[in-house]
Short mmCIF file of C-alpha atoms and ligand atoms in Angstrom, two decimals:
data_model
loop_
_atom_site.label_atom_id
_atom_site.label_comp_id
_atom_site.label_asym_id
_atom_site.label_seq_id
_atom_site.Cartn_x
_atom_site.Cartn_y
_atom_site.Cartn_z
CA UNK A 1 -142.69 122.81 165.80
CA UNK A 2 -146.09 124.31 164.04
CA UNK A 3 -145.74 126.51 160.86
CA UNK A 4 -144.94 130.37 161.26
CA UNK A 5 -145.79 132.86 158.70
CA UNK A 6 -145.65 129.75 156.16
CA UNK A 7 -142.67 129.43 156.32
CA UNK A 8 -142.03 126.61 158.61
CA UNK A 9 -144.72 124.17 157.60
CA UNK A 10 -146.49 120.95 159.66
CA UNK A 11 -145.74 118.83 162.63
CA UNK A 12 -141.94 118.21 163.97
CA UNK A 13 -142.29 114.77 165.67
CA UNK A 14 -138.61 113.84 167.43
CA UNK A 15 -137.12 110.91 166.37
CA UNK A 16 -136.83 110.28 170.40
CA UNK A 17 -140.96 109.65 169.99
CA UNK A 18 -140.44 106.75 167.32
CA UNK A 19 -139.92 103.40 168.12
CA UNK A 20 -136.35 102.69 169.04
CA UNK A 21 -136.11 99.85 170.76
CA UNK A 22 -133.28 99.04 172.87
CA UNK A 23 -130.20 100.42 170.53
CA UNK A 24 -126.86 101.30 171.52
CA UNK A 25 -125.33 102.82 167.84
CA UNK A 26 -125.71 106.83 168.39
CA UNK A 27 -125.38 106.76 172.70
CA UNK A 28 -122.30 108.93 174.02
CA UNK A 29 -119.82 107.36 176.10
CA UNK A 30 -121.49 108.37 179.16
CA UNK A 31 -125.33 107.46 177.88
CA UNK A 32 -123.88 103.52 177.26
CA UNK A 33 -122.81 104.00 180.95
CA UNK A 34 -126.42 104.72 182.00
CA UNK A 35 -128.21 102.49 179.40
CA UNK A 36 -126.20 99.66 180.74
CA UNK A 37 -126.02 99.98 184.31
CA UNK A 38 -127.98 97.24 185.05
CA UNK A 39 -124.59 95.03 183.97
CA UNK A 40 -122.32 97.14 186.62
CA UNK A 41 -119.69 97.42 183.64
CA UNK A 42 -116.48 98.75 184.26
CA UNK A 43 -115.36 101.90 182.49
CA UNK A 44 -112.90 99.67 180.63
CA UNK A 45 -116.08 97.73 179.01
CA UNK A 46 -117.71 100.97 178.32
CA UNK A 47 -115.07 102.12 176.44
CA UNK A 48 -114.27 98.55 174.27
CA UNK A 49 -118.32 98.95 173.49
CA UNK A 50 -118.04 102.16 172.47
CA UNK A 51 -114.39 101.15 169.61
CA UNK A 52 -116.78 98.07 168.55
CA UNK A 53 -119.57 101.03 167.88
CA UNK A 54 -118.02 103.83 166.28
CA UNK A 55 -113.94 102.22 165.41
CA UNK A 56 -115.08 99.02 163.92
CA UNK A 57 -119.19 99.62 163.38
CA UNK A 58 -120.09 96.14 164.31
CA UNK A 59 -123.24 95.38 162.97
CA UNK A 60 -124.12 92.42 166.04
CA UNK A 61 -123.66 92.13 169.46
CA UNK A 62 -121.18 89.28 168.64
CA UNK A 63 -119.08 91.25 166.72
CA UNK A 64 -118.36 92.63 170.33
CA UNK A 65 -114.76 90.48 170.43
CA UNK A 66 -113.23 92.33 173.07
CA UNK A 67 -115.91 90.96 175.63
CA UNK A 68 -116.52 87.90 176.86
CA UNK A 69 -119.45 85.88 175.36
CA UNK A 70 -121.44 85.84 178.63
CA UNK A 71 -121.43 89.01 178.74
CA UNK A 72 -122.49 89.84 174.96
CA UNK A 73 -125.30 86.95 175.60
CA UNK A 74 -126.65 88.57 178.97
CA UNK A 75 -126.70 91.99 177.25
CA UNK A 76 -128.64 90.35 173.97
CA UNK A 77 -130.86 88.57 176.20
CA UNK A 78 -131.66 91.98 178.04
CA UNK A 79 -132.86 93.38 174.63
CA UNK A 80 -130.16 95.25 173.54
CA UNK A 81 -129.25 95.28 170.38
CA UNK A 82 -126.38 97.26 168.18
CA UNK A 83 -128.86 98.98 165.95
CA UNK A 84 -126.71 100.26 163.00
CA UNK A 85 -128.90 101.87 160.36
CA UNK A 86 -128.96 99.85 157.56
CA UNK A 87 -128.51 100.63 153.22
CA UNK A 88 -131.81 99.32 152.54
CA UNK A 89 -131.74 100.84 148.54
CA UNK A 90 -129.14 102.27 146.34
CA UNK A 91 -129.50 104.66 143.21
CA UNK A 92 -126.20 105.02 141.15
CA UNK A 93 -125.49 107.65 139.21
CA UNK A 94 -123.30 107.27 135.71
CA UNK A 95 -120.39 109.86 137.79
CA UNK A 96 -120.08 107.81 140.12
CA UNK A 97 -122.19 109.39 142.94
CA UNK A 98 -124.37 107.02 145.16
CA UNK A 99 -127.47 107.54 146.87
CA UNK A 100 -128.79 105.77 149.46
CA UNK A 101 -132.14 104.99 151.16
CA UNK A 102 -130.91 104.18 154.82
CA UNK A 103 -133.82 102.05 157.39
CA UNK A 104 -134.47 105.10 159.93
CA UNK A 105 -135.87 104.28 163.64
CA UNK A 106 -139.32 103.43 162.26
CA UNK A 107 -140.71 102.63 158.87
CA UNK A 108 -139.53 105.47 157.46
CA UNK A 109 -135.96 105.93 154.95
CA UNK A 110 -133.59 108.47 155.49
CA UNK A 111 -131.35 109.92 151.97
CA UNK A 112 -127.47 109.95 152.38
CA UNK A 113 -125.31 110.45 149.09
CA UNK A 114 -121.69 109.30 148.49
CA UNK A 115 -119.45 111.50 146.39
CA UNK A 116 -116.15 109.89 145.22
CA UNK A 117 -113.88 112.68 144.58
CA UNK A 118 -116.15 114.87 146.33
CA UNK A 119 -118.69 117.31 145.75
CA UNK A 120 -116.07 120.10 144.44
CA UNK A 121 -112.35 121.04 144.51
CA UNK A 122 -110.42 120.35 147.89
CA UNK A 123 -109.79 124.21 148.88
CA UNK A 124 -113.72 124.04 149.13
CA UNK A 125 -114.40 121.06 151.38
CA UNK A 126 -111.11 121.26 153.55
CA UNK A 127 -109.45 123.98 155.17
CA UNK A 128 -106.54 122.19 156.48
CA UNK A 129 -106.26 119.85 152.73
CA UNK A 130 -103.51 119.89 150.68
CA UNK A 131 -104.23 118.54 147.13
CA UNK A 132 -104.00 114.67 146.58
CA UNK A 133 -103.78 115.28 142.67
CA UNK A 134 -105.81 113.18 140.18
CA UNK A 135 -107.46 109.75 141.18
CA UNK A 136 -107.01 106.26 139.87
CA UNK A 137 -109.22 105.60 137.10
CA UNK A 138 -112.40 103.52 138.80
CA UNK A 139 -110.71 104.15 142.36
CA UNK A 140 -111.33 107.14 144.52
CA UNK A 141 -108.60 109.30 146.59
CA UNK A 142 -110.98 111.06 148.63
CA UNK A 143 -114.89 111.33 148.87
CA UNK A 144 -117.80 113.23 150.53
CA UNK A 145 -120.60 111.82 152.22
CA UNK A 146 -123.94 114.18 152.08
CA UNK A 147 -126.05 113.52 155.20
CA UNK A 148 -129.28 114.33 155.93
CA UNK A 149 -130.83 115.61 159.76
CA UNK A 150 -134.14 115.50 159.09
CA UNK A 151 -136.87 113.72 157.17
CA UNK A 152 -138.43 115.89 154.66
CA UNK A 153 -138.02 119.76 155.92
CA UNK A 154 -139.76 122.63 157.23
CA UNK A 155 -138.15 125.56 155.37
CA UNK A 156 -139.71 126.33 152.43
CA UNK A 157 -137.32 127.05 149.40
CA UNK A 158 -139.00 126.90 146.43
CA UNK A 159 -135.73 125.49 144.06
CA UNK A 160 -135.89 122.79 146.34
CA UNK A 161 -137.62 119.24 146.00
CA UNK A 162 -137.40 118.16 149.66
CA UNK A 163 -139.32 121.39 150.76
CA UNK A 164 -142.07 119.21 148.47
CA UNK A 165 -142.32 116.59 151.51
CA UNK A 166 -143.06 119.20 154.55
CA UNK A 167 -141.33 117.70 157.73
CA UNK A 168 -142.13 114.79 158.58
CA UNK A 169 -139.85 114.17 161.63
CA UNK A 170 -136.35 115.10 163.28
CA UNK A 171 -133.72 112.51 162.86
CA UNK A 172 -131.85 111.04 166.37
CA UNK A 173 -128.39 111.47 166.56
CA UNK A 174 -127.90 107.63 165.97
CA UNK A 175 -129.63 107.78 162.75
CA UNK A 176 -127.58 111.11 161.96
CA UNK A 177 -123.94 109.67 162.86
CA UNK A 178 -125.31 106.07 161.08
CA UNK A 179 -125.90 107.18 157.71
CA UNK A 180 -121.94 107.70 158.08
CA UNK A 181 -121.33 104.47 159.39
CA UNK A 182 -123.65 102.46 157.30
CA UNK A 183 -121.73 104.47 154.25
CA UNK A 184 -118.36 104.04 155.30
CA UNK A 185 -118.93 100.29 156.18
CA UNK A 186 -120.05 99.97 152.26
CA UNK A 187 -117.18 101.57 150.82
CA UNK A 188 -114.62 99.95 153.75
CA UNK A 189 -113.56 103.39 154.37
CA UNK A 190 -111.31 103.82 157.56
CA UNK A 191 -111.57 107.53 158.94
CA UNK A 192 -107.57 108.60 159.54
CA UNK A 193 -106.34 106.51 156.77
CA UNK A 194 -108.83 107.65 153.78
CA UNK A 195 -109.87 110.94 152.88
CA UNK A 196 -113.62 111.75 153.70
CA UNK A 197 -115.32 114.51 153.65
CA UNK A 198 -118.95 115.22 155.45
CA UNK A 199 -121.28 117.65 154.46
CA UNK A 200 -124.70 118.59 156.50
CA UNK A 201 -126.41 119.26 153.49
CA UNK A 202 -128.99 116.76 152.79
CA UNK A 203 -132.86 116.80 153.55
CA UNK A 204 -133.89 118.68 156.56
CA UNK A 205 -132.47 121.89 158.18
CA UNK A 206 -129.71 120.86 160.91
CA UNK A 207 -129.89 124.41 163.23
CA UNK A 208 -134.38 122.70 163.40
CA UNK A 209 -132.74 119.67 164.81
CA UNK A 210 -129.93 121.62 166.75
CA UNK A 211 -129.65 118.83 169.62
CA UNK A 212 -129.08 115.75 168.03
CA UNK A 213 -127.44 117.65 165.01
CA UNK A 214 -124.64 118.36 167.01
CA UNK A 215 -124.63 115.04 169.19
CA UNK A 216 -124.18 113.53 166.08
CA UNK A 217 -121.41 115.94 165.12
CA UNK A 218 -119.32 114.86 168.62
CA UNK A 219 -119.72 111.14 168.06
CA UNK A 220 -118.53 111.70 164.67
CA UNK A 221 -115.48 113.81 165.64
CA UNK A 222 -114.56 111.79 169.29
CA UNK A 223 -115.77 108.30 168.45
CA UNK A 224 -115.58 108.09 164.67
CA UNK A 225 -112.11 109.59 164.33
CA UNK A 226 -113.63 112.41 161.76
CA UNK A 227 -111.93 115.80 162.31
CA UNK A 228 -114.60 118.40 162.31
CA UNK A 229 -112.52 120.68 159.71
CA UNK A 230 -113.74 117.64 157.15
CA UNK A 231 -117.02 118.27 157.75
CA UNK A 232 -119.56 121.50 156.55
CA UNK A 233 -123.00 121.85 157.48
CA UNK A 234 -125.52 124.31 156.14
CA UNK A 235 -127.74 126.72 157.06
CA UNK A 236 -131.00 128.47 155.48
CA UNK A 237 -130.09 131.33 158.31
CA UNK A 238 -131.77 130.26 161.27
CA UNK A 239 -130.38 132.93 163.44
CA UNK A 240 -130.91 131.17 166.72
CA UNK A 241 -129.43 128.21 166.08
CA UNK A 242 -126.72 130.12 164.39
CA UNK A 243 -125.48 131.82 167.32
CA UNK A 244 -126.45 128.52 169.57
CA UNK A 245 -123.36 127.15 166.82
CA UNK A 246 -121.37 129.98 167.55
CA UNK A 247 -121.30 128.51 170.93
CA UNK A 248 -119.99 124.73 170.39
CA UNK A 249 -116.33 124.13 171.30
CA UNK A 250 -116.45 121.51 168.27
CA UNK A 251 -118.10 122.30 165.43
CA UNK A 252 -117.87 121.91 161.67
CA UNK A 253 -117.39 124.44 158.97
CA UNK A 254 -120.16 127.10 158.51
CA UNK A 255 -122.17 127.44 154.91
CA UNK A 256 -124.92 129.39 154.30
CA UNK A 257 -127.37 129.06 152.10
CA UNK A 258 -127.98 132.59 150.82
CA UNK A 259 -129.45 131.94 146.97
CA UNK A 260 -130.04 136.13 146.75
CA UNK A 261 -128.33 139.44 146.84
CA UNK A 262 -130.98 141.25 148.45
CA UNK A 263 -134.17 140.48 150.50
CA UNK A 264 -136.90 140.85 148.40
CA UNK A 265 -135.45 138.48 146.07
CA UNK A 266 -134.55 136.03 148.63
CA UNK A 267 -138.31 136.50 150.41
CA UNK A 268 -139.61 135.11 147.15
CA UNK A 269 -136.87 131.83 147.07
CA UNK A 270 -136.41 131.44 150.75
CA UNK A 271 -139.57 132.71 152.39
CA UNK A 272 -137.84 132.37 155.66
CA UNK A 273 -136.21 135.75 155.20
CA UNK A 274 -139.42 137.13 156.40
CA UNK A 275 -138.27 135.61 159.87
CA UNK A 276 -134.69 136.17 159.38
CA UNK A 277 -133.33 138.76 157.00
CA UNK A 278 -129.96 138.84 155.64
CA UNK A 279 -128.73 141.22 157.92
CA UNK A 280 -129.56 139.18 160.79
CA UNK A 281 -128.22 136.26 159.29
CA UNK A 282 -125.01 137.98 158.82
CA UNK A 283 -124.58 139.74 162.47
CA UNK A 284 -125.23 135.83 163.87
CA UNK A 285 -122.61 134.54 161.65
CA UNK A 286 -120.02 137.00 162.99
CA UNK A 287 -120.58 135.54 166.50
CA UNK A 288 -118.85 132.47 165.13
CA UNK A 289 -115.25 132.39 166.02
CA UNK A 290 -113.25 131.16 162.42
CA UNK A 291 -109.89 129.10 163.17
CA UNK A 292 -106.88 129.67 161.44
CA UNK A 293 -107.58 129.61 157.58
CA UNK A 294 -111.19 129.24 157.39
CA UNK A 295 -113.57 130.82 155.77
CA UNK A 296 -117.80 130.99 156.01
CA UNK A 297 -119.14 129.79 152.42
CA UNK A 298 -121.73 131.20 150.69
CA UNK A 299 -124.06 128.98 148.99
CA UNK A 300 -125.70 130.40 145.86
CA UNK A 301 -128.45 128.50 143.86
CA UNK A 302 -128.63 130.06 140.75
CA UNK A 303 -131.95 130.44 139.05
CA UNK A 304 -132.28 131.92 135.33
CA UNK A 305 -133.59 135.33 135.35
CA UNK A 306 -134.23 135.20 139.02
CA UNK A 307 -130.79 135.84 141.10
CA UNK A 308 -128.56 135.17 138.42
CA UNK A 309 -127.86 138.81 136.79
CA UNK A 310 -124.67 141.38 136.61
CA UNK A 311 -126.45 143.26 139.12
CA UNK A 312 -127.13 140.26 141.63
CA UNK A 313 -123.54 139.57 141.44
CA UNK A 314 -122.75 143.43 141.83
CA UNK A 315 -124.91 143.13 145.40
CA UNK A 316 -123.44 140.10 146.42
CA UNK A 317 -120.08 141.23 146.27
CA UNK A 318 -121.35 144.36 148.57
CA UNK A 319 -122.87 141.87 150.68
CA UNK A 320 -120.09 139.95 151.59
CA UNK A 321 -117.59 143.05 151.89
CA UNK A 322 -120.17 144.78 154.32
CA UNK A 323 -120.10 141.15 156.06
CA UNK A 324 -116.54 141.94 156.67
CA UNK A 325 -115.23 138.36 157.64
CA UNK A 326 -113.15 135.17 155.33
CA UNK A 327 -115.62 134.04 152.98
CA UNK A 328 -116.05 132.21 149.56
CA UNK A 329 -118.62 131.69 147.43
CA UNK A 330 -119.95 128.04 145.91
CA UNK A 331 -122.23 128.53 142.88
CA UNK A 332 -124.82 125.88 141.97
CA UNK A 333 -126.67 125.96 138.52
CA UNK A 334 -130.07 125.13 139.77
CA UNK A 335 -131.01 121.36 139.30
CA UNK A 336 -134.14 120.60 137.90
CA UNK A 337 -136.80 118.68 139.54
CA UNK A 338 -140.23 118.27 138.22
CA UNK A 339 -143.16 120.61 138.62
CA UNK A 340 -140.20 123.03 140.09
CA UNK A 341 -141.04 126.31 138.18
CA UNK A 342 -137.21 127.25 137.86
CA UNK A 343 -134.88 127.31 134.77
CA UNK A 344 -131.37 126.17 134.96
CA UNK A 345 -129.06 128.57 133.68
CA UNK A 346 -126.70 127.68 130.76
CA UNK A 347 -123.09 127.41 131.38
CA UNK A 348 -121.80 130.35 129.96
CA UNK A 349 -124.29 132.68 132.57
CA UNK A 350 -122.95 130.79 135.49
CA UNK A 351 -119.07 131.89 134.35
CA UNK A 352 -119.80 135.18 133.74
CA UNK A 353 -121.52 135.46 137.22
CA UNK A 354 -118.54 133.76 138.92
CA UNK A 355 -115.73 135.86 136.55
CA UNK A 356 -118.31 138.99 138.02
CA UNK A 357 -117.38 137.99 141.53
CA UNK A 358 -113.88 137.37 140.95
CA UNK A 359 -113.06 140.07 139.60
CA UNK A 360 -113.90 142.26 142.22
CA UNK A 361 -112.43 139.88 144.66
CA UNK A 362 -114.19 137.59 145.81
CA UNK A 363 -113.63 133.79 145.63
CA UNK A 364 -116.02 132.29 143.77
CA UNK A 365 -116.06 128.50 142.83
CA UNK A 366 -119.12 126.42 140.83
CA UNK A 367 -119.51 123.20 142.36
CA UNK A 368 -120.44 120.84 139.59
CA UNK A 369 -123.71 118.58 139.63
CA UNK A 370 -123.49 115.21 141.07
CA UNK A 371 -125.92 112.51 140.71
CA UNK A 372 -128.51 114.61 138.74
CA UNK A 373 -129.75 111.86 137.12
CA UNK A 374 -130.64 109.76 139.75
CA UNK A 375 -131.93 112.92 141.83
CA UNK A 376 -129.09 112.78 144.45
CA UNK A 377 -128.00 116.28 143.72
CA UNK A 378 -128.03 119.52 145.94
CA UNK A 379 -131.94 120.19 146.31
CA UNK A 380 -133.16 117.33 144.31
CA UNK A 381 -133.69 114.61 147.91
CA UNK A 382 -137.37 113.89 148.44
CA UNK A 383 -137.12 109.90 148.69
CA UNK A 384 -137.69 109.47 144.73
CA UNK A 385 -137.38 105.73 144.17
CA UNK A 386 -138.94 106.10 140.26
CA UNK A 387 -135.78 105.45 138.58
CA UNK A 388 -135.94 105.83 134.79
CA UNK A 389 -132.73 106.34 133.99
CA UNK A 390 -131.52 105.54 136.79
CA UNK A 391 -129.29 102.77 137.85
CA UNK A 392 -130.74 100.95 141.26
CA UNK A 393 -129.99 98.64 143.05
CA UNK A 394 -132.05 96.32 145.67
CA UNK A 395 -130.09 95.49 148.90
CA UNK A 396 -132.60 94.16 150.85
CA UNK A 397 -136.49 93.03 150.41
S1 SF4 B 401 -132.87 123.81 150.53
FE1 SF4 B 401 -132.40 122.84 152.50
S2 SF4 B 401 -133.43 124.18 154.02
FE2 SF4 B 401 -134.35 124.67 152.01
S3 SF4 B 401 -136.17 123.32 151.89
FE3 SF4 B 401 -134.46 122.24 150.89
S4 SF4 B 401 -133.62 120.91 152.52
FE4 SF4 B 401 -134.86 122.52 153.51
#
């Protein structure tokens, strides 16, 4: 994809043009089938290979138990290997929050960030959740992992650091689906018995990578055992893909990332609403059929003196009336990053705005940083491995 208007800057390259090898983390069901035809396996095989993938996240071909080892010998032999992306650096913050550098398809790192207790109060990250009350000190009693689609990104908000890096490429689906793996093996989180969260929110826009975005988001829900009302991505309003979504028999929860009341404001944050306003944003989004209880988020980047006024809330309460379906609002004080020509607001702004909202209705919540200091918050991923003061932590040469 080329640049448009500047707002969609550089080169996409597909992750399908790096070097892969011969991997088998990230196929479907029916793609192991083809891969491996060559062995004649019986669906019954196909179907052990895929539990050892996505159940159990074997990291080797030996760790393949249910079959025999001829056959795990004559499939190594053949060049196959499992493939699972791989923690190759971790950053941990004081709160608890993790981030990752995770070995993509080809020299390059991909971020993913681990959240214990999540990234903000249950009603926000789970429809269907009821409330597990406080957690174990030093334990966790549910978390959210923050995944990222891309490598660097194309849309160019200016709040946000990873904008800083351009695109450099689309991630595959395996590389998508194995940051959640590669996480989950760390923690020795089992999907159905612990309480996870995902959220499509890291670098990169999914709705550019729409494809293996949501071939990701089936392996994750059919193979992984992850209901899809645990997981959230977001959108900068990329109508098209939007209404592609609106499409997808499974599909996680819908968040926009709106950061303005009105266009000209959000032209100047988000030049991308030159391409997309907010009207057309919000006529795609009502092409998405809500289940029972759910509601579209709003995400709103506040930025002192720039969105964060009475009269920006007065507008965005308009807005989402006018909008006329179930939605909520998540407020994020801006986090810094350097050279970022943004000021944070203070505390007291951000509850007025919210109390502004509420008042006249709508739900409003302010998601609280996580991992500032070691840059793993919202808008703060662009691969920074200076870590002053940052905790880090080598796993691998
Ligand atoms: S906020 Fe999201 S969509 Fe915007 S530049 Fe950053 S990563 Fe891309």
């Amino acid at each position: 994809m080329t640049s448009s208007g500047g707002e969609l800057r550089t080169t996409i390259l597909d992750a399908g043009e790096a070097p892969q090898g011969k991997r088998l983390f990230g196929l479907s069901n029916e793609q192991l089938t083809d891969t491996l035809r060559e062995f004649s396996l019986p669906p019954y095989r196909i179907r052990q290979l895929g539990d050892a993938l996505y159940r159990q996240r074997v990291r080797t071909l030996d760790g393949i138990t249910t079959w025999p080892r001829d056959l795990r010998e004559r499939v190594a032999r053949a060049g196959f290997q499992i493939g699972m992306p791989e923690i190759v650096q971790t950053f941990r913050s004081v709160d608890g929050t993790e981030r990752y550098l995770i070995a993509g398809d080809d020299a390059q790192t991909v971020e993913t960030v681990w959240m214990p207790e999540g990234d903000d109060s249950p009603q926000e990250t789970d429809f269907s959740a009821d409330d597990d009350g406080p957690a174990e000190p030093g334990a966790w009693s549910r978390a959210t992992i923050c995944v990222s689609s891309q490598i660097g990104c194309a849309v160019n908000c200016q709040f946000c650091l990873t904008a800083r890096l351009g695109i450099i490429r689309n991630l595959s689906a395996g590389e998508i689906a194995g940051q959640v793996a590669a996480v989950l093996n760390r923690h020795g989180v089992e999907p159905g018995r612990d309480r996870i969260n995902l959220v499509f929110m890291g670098m990169g826009e999914p709705f550019l990578n729409f494809d293996p975005f949501i071939a990701a988001v089936r392996l994750l829900v059919s193979e992984m055992g992850i209901p899809e009302s645990r997981m959230t991505v977001s959108t900068s309003g990329i109508v098209p893909g939007i209404l592609r979504f609106a499409q997808e028999p499974v599909r996680p929860r819908l968040a926009i990332s709106l950061n303005a009341s009105n266009n000209p404001v959000r032209e100047t944050v988000m030049p991308i609403t030159r391409k997309w306003d907010i009207d057309q944003i919000i006529d795609a989004v009502r092409k998405v059929p809500l289940r029972a209880r759910e509601r579209v988020t709003f995400e709103y980047v506040l930025l002192g003196g720039v969105n964060d006024q009475p009269q920006h809330a007065d507008q965005l309460v308009k807005l989402i009336r006018r909008a006329n379906f179930p939605a909520k609002v998540n407020l994020i004080a801006w986090n810094p990053g350097p050279d970022v020509p943004f000021t944070t607001p203070c505390p007291e702004e951000v509850a007025a705005f919210q109390q502004r909202l509420r008042e006249q209705g709508i739900p409003a919540f302010v998601r609280r940083p996580r991992g500032r200091d070691i840059y793993a918050a919202c808008g703060q991923l662009k691969k920074t491995v200076s870590s002053e003061p940052l905790v880090e932590i080598r796993e691998r040469a």
